[in-house]
Each structure stands twice: as C-alpha cells, then as structure tokens.
PDB file of N, CA and C in Angstrom:
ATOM      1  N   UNK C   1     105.534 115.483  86.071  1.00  0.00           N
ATOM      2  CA  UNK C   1     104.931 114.159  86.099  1.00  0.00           C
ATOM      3  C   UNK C   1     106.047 113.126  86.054  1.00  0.00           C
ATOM      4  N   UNK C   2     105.953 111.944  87.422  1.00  0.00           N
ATOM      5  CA  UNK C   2     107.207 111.172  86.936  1.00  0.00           C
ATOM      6  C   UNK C   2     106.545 109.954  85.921  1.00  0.00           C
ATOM      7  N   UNK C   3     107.478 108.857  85.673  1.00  0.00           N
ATOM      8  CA  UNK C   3     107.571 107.938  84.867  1.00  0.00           C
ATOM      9  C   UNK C   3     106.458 107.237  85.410  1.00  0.00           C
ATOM     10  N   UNK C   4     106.058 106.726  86.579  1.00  0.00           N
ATOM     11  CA  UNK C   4     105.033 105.710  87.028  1.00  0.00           C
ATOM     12  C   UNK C   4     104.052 106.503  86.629  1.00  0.00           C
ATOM     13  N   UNK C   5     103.769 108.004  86.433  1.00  0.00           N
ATOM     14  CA  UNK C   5     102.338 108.174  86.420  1.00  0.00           C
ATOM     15  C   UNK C   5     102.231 108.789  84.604  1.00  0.00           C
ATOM     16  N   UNK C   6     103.280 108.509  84.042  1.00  0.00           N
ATOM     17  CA  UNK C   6     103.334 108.620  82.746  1.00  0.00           C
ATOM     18  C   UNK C   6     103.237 106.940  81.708  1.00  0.00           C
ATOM     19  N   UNK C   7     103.623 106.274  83.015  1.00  0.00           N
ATOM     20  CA  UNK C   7     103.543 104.858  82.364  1.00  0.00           C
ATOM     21  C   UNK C   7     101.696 104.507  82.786  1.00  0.00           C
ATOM     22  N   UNK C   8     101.302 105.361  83.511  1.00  0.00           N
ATOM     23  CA  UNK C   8      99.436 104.996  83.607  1.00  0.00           C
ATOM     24  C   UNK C   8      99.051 105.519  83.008  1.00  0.00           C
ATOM     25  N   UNK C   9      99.490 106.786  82.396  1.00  0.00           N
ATOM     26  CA  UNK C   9      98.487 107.317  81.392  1.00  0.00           C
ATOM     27  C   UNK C   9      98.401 107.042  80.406  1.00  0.00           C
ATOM     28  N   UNK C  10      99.715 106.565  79.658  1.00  0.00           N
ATOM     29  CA  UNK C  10     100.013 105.679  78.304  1.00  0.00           C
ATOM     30  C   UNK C  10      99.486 104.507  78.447  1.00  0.00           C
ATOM     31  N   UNK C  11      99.047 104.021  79.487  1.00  0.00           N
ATOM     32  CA  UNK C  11      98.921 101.897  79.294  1.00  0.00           C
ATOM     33  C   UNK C  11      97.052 102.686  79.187  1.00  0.00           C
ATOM     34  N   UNK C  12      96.693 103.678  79.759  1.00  0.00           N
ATOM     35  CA  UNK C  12      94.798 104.011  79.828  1.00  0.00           C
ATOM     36  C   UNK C  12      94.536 104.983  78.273  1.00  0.00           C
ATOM     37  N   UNK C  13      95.569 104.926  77.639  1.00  0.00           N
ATOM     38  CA  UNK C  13      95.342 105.184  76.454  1.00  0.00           C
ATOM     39  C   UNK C  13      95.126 103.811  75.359  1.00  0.00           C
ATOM     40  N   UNK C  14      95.242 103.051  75.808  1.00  0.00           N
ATOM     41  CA  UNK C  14      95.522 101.375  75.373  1.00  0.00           C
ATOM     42  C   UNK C  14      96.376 101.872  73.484  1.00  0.00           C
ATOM     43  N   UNK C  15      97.755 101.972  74.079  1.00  0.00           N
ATOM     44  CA  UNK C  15      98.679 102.254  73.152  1.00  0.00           C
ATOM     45  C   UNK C  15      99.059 100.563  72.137  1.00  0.00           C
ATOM     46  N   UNK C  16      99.281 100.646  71.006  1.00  0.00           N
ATOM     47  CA  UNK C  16      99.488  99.319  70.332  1.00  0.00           C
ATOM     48  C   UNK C  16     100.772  98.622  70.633  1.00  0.00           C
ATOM     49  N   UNK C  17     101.794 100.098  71.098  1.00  0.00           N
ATOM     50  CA  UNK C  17     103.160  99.619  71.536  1.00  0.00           C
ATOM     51  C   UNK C  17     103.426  99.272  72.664  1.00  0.00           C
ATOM     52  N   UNK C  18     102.850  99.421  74.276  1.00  0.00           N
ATOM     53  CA  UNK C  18     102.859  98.754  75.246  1.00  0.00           C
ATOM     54  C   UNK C  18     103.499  97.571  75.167  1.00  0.00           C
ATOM     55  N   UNK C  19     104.857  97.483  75.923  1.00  0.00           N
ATOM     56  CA  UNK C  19     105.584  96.212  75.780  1.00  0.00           C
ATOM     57  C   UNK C  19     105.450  95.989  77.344  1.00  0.00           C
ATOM     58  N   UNK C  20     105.890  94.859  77.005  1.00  0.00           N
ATOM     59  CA  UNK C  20     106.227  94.014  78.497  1.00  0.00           C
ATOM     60  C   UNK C  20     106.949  94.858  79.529  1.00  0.00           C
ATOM     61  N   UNK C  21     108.143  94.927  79.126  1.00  0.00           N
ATOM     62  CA  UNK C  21     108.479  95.782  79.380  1.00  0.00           C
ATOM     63  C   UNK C  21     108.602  97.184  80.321  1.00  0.00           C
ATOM     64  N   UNK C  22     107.340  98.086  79.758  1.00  0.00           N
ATOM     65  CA  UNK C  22     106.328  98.946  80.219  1.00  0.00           C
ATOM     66  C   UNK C  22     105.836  98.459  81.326  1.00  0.00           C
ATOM     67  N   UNK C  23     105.238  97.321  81.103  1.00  0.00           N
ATOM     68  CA  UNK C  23     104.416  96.660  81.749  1.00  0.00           C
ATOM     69  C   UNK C  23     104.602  95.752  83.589  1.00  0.00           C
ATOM     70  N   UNK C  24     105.891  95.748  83.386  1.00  0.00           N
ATOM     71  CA  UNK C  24     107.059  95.042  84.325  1.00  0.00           C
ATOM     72  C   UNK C  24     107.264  96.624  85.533  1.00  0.00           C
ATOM     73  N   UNK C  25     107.749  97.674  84.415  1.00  0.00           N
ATOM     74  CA  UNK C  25     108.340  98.685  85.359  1.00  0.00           C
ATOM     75  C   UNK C  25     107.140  99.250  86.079  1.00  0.00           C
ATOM     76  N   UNK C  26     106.004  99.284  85.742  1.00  0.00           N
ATOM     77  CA  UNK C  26     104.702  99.847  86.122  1.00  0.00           C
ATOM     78  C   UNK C  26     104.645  98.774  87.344  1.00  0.00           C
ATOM     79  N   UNK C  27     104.374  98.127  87.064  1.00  0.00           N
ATOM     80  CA  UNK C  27     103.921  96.930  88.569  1.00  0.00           C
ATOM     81  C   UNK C  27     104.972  97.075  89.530  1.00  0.00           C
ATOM     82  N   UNK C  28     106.118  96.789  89.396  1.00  0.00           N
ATOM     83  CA  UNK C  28     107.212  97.158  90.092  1.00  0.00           C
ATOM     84  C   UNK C  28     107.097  98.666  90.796  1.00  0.00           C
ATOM     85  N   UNK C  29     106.577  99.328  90.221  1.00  0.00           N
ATOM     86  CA  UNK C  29     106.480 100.769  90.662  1.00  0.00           C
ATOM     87  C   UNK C  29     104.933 100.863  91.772  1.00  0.00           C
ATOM     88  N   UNK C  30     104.524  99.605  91.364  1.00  0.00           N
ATOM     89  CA  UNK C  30     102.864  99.188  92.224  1.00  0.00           C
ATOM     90  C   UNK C  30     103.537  98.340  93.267  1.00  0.00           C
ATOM     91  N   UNK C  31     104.642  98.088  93.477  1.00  0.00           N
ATOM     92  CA  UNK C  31     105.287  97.184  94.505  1.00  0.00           C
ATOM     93  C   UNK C  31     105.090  95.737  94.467  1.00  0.00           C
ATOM     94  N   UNK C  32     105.305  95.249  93.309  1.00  0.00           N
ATOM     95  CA  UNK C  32     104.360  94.229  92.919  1.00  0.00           C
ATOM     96  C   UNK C  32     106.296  93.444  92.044  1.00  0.00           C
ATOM     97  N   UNK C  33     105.978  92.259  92.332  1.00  0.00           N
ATOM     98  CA  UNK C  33     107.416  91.666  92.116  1.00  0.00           C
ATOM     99  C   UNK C  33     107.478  90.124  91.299  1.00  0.00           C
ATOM    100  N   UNK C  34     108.258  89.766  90.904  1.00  0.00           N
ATOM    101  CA  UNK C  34     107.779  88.908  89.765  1.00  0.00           C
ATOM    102  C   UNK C  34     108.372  87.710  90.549  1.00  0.00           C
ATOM    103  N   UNK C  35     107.835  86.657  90.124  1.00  0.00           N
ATOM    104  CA  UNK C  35     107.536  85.175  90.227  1.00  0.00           C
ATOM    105  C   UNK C  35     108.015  84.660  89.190  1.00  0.00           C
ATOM    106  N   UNK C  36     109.309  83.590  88.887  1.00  0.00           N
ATOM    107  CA  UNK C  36     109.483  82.879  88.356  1.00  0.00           C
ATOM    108  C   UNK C  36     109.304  81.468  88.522  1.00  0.00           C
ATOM    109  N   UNK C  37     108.453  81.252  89.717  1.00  0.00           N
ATOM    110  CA  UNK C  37     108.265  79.722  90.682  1.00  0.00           C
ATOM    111  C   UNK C  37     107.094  79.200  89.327  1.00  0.00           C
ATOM    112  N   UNK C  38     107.358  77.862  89.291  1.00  0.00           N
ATOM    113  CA  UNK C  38     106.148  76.212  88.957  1.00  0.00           C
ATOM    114  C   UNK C  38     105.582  76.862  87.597  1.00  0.00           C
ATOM    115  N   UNK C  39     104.829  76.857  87.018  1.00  0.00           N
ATOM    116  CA  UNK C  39     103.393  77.116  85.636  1.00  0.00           C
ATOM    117  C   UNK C  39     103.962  78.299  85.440  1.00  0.00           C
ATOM    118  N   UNK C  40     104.418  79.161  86.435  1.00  0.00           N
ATOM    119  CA  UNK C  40     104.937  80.985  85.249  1.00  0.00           C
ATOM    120  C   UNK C  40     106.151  80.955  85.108  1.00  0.00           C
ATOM    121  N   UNK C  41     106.504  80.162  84.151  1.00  0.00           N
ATOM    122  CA  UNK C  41     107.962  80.146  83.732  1.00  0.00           C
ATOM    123  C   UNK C  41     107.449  79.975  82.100  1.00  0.00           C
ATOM    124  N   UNK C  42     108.252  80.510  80.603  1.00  0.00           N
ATOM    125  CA  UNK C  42     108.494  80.716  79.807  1.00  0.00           C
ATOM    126  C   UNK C  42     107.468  81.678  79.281  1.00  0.00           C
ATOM    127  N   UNK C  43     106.112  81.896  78.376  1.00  0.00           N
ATOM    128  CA  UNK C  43     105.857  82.761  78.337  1.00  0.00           C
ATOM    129  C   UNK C  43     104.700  83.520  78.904  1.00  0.00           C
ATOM    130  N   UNK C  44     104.263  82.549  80.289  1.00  0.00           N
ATOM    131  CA  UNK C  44     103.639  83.547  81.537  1.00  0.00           C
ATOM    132  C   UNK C  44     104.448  83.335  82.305  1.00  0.00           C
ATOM    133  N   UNK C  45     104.044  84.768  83.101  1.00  0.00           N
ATOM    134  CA  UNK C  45     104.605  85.287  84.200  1.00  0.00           C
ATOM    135  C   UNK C  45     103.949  86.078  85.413  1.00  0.00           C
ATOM    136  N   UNK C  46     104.035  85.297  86.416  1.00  0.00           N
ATOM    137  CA  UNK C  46     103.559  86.306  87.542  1.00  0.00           C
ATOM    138  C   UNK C  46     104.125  87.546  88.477  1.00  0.00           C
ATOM    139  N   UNK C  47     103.227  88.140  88.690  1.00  0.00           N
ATOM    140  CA  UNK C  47     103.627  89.499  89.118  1.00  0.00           C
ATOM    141  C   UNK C  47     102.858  89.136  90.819  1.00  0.00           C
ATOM    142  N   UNK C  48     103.473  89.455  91.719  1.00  0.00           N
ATOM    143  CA  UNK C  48     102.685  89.400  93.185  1.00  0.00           C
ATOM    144  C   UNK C  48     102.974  90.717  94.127  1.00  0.00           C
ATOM    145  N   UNK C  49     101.704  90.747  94.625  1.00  0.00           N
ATOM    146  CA  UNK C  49     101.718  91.921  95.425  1.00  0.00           C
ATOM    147  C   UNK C  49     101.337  91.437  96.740  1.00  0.00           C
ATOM    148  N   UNK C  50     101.650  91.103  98.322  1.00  0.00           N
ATOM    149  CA  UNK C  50     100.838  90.518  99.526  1.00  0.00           C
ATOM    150  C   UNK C  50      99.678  91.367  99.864  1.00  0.00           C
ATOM    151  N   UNK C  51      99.430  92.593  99.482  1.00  0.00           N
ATOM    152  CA  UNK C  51      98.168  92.815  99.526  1.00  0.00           C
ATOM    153  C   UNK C  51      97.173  93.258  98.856  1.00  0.00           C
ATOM    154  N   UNK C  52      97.611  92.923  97.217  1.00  0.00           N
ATOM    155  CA  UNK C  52      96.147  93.378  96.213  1.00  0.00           C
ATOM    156  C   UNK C  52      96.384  92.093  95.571  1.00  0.00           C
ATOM    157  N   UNK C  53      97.215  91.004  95.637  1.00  0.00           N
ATOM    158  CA  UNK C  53      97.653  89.697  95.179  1.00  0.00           C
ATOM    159  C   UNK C  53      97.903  89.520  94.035  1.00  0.00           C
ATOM    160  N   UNK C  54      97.857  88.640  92.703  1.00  0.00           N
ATOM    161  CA  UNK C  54      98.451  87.854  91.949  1.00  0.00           C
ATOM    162  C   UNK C  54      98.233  88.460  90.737  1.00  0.00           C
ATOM    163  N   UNK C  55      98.983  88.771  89.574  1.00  0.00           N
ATOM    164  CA  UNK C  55      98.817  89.198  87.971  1.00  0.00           C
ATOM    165  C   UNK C  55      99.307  88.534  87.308  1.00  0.00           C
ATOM    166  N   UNK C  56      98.529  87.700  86.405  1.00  0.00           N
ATOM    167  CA  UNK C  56      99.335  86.865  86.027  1.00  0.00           C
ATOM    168  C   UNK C  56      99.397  87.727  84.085  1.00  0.00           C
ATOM    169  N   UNK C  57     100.588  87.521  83.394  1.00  0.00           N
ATOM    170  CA  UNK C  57     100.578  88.094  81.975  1.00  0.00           C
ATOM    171  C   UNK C  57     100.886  86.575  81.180  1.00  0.00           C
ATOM    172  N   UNK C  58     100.267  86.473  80.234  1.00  0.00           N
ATOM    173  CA  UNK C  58     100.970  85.826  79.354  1.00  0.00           C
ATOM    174  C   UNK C  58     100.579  86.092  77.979  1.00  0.00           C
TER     175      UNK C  58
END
C-alpha cells in the first residue's frame, strides 16, 4: 500500500492527529495545487484542481 492510499485510509478513520500537513500531501497526490492568490492567504488556503475544482481549508 503506498502513502496516498494510506493517507485515505487514516483521514476515513477521522484521526484527532490529521495535520495540515497530511492534508496538503493527500491533495497534491489528487493533483490538486495550492493557491496563495487574494482572501487565501494567512490562515485559509486554497487547494485547486481544473477539473473537480476548488478546496478551500481554513
């Protein structure tokens, strides 16, 4: 089992330790890329994908 499908089974366990982190390399691994442009700058942040579109975390 690699890391992307070990980082889905831990985030569908809804773990208390899930960091950002986690959370960053998983999307990235969904092809999904972060946005530091306008409103998601300090502690939201967007994640974009062009074809399942926008995640925003904060």
């Amino acid at each position: 089992m690699g890391q992307k499908d070990k980082l889905i089974r831990r985030l569908k366990s809804k773990p208390k330790d899930f960091t950002f982190d986690d959370a960053e390399t998983l999307l990235r691994y969904l092809d999904y890329f972060r946005s530091n442009k306008g409103k998601t700058s300090g502690s939201r942040v967007m994640f974009i994908n062009e074809q399942h579109g926008s995640i925003l975390l904060s």
